[in-house]
mmCIF file of C-alpha atoms in Angstrom:
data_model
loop_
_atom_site.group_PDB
_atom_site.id
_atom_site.type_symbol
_atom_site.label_atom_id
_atom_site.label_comp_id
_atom_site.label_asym_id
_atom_site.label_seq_id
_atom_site.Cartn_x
_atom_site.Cartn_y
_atom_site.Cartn_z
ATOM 1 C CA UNK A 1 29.896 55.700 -41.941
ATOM 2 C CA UNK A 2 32.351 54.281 -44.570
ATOM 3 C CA UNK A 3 33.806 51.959 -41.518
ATOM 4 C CA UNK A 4 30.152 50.865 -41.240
ATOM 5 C CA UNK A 5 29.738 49.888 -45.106
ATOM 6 C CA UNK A 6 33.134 48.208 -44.417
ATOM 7 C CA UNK A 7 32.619 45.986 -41.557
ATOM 8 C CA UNK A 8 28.952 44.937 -43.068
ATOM 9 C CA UNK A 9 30.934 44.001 -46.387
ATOM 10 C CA UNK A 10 33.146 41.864 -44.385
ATOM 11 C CA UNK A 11 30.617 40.225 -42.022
ATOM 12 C CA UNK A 12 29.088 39.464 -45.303
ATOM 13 C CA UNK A 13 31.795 37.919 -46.984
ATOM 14 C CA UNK A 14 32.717 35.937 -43.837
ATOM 15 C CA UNK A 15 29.527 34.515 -43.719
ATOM 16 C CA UNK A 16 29.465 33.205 -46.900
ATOM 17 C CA UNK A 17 32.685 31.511 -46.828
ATOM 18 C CA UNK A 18 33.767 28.311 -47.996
ATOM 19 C CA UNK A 19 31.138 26.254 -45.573
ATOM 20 C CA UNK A 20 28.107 28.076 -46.787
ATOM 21 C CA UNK A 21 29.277 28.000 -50.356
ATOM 22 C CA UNK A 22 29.499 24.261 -50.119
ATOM 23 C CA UNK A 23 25.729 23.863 -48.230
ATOM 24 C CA UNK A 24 24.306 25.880 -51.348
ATOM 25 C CA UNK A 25 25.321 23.557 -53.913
ATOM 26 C CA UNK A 26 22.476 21.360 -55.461
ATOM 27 C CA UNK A 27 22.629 18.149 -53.950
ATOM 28 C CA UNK A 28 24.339 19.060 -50.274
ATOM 29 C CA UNK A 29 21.147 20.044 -48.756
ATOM 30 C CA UNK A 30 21.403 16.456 -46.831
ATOM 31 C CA UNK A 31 24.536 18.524 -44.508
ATOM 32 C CA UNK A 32 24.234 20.893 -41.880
ATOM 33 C CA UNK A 33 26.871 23.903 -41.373
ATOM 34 C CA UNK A 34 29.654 22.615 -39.027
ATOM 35 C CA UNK A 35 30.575 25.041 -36.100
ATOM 36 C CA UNK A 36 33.989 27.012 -37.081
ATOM 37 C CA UNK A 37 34.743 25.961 -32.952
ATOM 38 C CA UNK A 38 34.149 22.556 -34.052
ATOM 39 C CA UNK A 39 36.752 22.842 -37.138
ATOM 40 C CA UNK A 40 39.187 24.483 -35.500
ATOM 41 C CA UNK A 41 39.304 22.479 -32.337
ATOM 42 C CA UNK A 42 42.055 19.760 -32.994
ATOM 43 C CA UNK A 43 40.673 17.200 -30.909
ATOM 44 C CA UNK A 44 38.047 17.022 -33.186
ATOM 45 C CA UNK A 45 40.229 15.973 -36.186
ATOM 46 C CA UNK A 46 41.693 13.380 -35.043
ATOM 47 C CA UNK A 47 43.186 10.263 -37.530
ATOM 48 C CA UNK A 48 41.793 12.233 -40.448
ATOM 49 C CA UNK A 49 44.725 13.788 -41.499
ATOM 50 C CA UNK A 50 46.081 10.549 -42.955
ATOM 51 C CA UNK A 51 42.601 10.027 -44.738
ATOM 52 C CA UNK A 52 43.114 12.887 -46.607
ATOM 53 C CA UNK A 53 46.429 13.671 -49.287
ATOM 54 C CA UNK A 54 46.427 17.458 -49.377
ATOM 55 C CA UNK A 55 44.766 17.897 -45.582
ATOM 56 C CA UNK A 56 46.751 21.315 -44.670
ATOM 57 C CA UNK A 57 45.493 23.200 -47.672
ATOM 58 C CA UNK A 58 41.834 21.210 -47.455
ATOM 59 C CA UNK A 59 41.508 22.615 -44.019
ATOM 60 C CA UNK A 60 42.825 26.074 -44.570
ATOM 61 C CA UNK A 61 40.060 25.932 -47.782
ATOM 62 C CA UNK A 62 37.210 25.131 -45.058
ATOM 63 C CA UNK A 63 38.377 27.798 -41.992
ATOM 64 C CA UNK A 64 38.667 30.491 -45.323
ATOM 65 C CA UNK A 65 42.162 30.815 -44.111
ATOM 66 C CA UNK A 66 44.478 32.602 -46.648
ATOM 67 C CA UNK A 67 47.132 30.400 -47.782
ATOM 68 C CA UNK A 68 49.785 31.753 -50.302
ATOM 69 C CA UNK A 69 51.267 28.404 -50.829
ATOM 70 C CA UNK A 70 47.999 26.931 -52.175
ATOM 71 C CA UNK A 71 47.464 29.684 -54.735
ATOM 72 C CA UNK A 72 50.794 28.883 -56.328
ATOM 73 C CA UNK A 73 49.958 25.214 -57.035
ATOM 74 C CA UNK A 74 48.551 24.267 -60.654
ATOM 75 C CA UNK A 75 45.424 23.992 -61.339
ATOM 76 C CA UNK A 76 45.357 20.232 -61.365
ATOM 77 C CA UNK A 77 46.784 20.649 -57.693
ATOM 78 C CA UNK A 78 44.019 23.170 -56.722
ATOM 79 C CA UNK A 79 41.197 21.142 -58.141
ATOM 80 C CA UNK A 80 42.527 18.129 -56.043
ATOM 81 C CA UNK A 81 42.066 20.060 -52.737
ATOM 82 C CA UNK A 82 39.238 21.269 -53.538
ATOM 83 C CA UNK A 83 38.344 17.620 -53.735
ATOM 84 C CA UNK A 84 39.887 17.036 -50.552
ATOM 85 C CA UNK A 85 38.565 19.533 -48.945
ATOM 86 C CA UNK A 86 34.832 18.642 -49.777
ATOM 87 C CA UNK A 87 35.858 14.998 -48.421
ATOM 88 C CA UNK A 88 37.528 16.281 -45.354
ATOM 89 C CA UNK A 89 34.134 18.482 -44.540
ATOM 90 C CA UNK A 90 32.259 15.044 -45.294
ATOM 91 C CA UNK A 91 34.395 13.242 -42.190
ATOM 92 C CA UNK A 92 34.002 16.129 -40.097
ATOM 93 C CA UNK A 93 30.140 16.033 -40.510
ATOM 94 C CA UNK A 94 30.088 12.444 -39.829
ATOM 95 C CA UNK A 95 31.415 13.574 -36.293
ATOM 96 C CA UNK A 96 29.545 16.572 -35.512
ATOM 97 C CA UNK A 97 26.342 15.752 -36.232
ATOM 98 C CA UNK A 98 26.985 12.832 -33.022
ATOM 99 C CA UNK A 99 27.144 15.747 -30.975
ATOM 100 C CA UNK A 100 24.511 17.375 -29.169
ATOM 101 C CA UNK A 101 24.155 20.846 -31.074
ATOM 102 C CA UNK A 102 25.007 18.422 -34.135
ATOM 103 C CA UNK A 103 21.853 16.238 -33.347
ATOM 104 C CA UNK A 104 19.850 19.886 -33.028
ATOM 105 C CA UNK A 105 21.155 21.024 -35.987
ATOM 106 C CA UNK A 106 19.534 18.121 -37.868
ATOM 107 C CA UNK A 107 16.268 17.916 -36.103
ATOM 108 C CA UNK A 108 15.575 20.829 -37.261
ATOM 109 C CA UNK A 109 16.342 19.462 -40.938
ATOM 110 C CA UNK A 110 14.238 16.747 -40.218
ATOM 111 C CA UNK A 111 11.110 18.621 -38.800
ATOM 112 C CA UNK A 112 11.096 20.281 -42.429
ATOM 113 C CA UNK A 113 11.454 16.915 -44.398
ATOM 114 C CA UNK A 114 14.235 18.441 -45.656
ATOM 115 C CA UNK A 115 15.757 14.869 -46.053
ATOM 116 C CA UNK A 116 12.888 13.415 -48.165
ATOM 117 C CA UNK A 117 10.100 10.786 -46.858
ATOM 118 C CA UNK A 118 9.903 7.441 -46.986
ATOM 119 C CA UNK A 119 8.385 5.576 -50.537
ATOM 120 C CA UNK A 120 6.819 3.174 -48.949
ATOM 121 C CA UNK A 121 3.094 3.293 -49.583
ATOM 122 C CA UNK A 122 2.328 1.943 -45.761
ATOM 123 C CA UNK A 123 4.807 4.717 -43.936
ATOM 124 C CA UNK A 124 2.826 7.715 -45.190
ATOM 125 C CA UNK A 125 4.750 10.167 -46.119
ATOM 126 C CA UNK A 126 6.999 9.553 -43.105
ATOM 127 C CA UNK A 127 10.008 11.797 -42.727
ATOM 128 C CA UNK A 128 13.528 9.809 -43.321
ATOM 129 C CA UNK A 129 16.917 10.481 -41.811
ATOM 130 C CA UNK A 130 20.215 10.098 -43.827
ATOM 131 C CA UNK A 131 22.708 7.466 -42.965
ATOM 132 C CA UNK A 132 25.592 5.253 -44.349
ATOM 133 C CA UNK A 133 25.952 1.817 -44.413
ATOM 134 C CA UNK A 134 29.895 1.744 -43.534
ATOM 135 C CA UNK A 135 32.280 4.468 -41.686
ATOM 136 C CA UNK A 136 34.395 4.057 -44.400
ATOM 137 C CA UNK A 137 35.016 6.901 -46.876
ATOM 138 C CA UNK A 138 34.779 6.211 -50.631
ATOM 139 C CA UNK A 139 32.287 2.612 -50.102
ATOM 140 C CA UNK A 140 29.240 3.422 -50.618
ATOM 141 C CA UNK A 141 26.630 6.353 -51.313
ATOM 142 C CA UNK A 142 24.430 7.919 -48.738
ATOM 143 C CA UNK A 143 21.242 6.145 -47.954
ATOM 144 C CA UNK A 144 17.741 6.926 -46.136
ATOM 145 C CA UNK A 145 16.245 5.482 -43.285
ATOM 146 C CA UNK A 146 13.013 5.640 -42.377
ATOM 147 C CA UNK A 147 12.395 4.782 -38.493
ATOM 148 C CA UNK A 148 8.516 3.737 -39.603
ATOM 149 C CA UNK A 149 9.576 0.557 -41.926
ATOM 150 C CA UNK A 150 13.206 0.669 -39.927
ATOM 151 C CA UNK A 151 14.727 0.602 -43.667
ATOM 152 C CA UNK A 152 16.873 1.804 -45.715
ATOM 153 C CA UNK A 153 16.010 3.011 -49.413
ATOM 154 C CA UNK A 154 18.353 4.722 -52.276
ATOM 155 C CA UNK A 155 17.962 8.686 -52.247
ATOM 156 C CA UNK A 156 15.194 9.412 -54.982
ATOM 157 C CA UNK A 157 17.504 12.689 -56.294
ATOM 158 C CA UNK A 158 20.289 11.455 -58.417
ATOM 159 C CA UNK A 159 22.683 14.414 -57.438
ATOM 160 C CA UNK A 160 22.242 12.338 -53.852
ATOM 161 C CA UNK A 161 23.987 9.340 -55.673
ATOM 162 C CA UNK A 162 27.142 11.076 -55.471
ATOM 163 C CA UNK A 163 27.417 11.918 -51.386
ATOM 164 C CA UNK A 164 29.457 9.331 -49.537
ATOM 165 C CA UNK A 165 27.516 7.555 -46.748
ATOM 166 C CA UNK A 166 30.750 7.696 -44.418
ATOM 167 C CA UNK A 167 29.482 11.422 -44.630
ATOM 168 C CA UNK A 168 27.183 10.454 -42.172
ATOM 169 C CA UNK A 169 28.045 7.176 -40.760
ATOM 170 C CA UNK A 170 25.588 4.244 -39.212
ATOM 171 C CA UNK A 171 25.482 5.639 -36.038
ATOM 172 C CA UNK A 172 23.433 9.220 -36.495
ATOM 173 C CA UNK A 173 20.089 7.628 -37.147
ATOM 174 C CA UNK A 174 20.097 5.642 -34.434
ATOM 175 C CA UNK A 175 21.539 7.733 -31.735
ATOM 176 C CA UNK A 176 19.385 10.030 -33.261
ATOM 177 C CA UNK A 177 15.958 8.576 -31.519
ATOM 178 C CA UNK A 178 17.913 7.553 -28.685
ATOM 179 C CA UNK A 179 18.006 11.025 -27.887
ATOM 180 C CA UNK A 180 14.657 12.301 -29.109
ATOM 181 C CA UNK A 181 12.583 8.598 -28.628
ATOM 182 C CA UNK A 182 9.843 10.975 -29.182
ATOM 183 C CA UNK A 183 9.940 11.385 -32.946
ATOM 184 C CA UNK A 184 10.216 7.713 -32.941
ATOM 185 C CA UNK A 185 6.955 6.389 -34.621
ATOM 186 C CA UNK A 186 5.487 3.278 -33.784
ATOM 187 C CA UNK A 187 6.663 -0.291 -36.527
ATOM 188 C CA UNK A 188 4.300 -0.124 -38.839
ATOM 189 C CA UNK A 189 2.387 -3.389 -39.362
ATOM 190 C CA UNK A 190 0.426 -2.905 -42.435
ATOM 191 C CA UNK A 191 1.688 -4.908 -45.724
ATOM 192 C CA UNK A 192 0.264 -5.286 -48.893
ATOM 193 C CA UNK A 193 -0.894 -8.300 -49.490
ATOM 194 C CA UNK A 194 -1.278 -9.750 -53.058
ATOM 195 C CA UNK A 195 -4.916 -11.323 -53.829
ATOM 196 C CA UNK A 196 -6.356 -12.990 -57.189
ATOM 197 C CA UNK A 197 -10.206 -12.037 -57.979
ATOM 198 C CA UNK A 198 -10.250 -10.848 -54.025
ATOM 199 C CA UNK A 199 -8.842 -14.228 -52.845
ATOM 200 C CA UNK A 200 -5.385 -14.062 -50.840
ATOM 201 C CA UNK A 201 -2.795 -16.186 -52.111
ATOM 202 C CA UNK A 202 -1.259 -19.162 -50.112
ATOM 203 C CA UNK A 203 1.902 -18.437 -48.637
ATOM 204 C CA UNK A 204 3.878 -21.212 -50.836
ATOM 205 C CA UNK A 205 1.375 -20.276 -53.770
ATOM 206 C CA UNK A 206 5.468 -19.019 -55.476
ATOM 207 C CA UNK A 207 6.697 -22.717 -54.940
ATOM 208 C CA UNK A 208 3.598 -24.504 -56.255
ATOM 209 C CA UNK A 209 3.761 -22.438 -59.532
ATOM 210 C CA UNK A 210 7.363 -23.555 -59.803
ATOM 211 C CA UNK A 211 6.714 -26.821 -59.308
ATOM 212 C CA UNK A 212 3.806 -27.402 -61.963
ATOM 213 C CA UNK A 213 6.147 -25.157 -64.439
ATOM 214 C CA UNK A 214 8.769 -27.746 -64.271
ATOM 215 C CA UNK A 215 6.557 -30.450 -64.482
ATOM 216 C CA UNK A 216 5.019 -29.195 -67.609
ATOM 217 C CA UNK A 217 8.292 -28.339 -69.307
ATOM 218 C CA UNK A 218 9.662 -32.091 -68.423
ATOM 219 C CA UNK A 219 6.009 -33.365 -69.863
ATOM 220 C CA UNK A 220 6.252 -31.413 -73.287
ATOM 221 C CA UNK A 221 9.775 -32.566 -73.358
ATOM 222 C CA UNK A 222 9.238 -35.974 -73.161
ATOM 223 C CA UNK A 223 6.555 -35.867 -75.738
ATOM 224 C CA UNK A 224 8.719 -34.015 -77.827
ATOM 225 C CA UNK A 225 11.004 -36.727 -77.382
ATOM 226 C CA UNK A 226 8.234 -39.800 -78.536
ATOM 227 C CA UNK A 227 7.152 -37.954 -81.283
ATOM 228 C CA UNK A 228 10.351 -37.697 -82.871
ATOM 229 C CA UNK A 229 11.329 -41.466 -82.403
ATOM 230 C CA UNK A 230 7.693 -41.966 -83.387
ATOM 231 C CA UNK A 231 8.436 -40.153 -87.215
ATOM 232 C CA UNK A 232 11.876 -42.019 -87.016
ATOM 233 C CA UNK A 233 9.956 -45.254 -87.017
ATOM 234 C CA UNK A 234 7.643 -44.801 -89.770
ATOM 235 C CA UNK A 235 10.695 -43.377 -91.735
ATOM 236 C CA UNK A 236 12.804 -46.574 -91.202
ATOM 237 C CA UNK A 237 9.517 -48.780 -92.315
ATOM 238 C CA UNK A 238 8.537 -46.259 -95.182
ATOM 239 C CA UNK A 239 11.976 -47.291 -96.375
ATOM 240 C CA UNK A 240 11.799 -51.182 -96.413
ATOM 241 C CA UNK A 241 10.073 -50.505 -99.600
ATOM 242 C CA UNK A 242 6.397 -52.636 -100.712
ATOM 243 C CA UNK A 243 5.566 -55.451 -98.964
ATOM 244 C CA UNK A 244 3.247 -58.940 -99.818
ATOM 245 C CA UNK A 245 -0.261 -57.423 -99.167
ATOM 246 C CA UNK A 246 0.146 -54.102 -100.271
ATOM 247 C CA UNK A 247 0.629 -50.664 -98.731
ATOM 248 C CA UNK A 248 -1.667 -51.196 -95.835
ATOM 249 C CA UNK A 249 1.090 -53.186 -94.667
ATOM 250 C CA UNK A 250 3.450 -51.168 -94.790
ATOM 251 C CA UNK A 251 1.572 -48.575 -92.604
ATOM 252 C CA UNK A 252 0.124 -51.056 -90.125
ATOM 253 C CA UNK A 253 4.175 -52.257 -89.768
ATOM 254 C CA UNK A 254 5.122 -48.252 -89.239
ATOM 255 C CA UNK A 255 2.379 -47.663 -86.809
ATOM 256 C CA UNK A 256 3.460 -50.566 -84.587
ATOM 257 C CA UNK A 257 6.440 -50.073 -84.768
ATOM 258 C CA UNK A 258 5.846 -46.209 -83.339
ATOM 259 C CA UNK A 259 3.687 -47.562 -80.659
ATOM 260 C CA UNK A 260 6.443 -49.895 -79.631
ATOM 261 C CA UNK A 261 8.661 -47.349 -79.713
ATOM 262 C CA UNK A 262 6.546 -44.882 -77.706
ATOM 263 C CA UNK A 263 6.080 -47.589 -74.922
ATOM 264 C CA UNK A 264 9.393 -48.321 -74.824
ATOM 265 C CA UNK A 265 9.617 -44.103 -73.798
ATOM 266 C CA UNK A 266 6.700 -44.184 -72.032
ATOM 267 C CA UNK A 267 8.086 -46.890 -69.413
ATOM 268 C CA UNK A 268 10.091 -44.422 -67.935
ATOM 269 C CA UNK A 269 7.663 -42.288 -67.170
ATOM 270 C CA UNK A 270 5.706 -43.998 -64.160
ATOM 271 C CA UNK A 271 1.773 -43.871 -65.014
ATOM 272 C CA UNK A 272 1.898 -43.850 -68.582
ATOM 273 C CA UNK A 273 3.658 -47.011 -69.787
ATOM 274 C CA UNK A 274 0.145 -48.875 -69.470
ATOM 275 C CA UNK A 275 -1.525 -46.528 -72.234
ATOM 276 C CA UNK A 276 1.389 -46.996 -74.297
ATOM 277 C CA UNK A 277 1.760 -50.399 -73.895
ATOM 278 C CA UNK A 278 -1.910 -51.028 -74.519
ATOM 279 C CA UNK A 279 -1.698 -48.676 -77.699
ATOM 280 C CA UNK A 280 1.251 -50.725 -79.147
ATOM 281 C CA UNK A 281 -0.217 -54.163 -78.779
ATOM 282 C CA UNK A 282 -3.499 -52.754 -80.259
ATOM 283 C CA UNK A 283 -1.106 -52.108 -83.023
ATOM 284 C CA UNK A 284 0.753 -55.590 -83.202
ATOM 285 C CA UNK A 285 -2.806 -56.992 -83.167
ATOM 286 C CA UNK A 286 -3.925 -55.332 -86.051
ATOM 287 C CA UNK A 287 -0.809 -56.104 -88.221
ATOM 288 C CA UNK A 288 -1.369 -60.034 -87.129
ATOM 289 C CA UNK A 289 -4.598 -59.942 -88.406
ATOM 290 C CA UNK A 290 -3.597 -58.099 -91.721
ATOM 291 C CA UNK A 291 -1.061 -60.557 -91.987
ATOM 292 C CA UNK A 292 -3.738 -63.874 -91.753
ATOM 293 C CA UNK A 293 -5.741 -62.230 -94.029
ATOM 294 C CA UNK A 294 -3.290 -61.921 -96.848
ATOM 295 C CA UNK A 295 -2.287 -65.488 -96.074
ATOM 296 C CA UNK A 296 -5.797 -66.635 -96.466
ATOM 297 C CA UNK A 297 -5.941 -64.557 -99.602
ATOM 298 C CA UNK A 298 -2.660 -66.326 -100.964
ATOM 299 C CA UNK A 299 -4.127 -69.797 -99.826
ATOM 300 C CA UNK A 300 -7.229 -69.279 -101.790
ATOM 301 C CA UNK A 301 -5.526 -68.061 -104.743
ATOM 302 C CA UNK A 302 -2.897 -70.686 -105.084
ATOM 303 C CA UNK A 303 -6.074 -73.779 -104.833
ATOM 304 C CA UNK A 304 -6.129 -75.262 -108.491
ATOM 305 C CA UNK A 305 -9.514 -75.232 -109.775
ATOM 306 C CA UNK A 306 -11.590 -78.580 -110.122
#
């Protein structure tokens, strides 16, 4: 009886070891538990010992393999392989789950949504698959594809910020509906298309508003521009102090010499230099016939009387 209790104890602390420890941590639900055969086959770990410093004690930490060597290191040392060991199950993953009971492993995952769905509005709720967008460890986070849309979106959990893609490589998803084409849904070919009061907008509809927002910024601008040489002008005249005829002068002389100036800006912008033009000889006019009149005046004045 007591051997019983004994053996169940042990079968129970086996099967939580250091694998399903790690799979129970928020965040790692995106792995699936690696076959001890598949760990402890050699083959299978190929080139990753030089990806990994402290590799012997990492994968002693994953098979739950007692190692006296690794208790006696600091615990700097200890927290490092623990590191290493969570990055060395990572490359491992990225292997199995190419293999067949690794593929099975995660349809089953994927049958359950355990891996999220897609945001897209148009997919519908369509389960995603995790994948990486480089082999190499330490590049990038994980990502999720969704075969609907065929793309690839950030993970919506942030604890899923912190996985390494090369965890899971940019082959799975792929080889994934190779091998079961039918879980593969069809493109989808619905987009959202943006309308104004019910009417679709024209494909370069972007460009055209560009394009009249530049022209009106280079319009104010320039009429910016004419009004300030226009004040400058009646400044410079206001200055010249009274002139023969009075005040009247003085503003007829500013205002013509504004309008010159403002045709003089206004010729190089093609369809307005007539206006201006027109404007300032209206204005040179006017001061002419101010001026005759005060000559008259002057004329009349100066006649001695009979």
């Amino acid at each position: 009886m007591q051997q019983d209790e004994l053996s169940s104890s042990f079968d129970t602390d086996e099967d939580f070891g250091w694998v399903s420890y790690f799979l129970t941590l928020k965040g790692n639900e995106l792995f699936c538990q690696v076959d001890d055969e598949y760990i402890q086959d050699k083959f299978n770990l190929t080139g990753l010992v030089n990806q990994v410093p402290y590799y012997e004690y990492a994968l002693d930490l994953i098979c739950d393999v007692e190692n006296e060597e690794r208790h006696e290191l600091s615990d700097e040392h200890q927290e490092m392989v623990e590191n290493d060991a969570e990055v060395l199950y990572g490359l491992i993953h990225a292997r199995y789950i190419l293999t067949n009971r690794g593929l099975h492993a995660m349809l089953e995952k994927y049958r359950h949504h355990e891996f999220g769905t897609c945001p897209r509005y148009h997919c519908n709720s369509q389960a995603v698959l995790p994948a990486g967008i480089t082999d190499q460890k330490g590049k990038a986070p994980v990502k999720l594809y969704c075969p609907r849309c065929e793309e690839l979106y950030r993970p919506r959990s942030a604890r899923h910020e912190n996985i390494d893609g090369a965890c899971f490589g940019t082959t799975f998803p792929h080889l994934f509906f190779l091998v079961f084409p039918e879980l593969k849904p069809q493109r989808s070919k619905d987009h959202y298309v943006p309308r104004v009061f019910g009417f679709k907008l024209h494909e370069t509809w972007h460009d055209r508003s560009l394009r009249a927002a530049k022209e009106a910024q280079v319009q104010y601008q320039q009429q910016q521009k004419i009004m300030k040489k226009q004040r400058a002008a009646m400044q410079q005249v206001g200055q010249g102090g009274p002139t023969p005829g009075g005040p009247n002068n003085n503003n007829d002389a500013a205002q013509a010499a504004a309008a010159a100036a403002a045709a003089q800006e206004q010729k190089q912008t093609p369809g307005q230099g007539a206006a201006a033009a027109a404007q300032a000889q209206n204005a040179l006019d006017k001061q002419q016939l101010n001026e005759d009149d005060d000559n008259n005046n002057n004329n009349v004045k100066s006649k001695p009387e009979l």
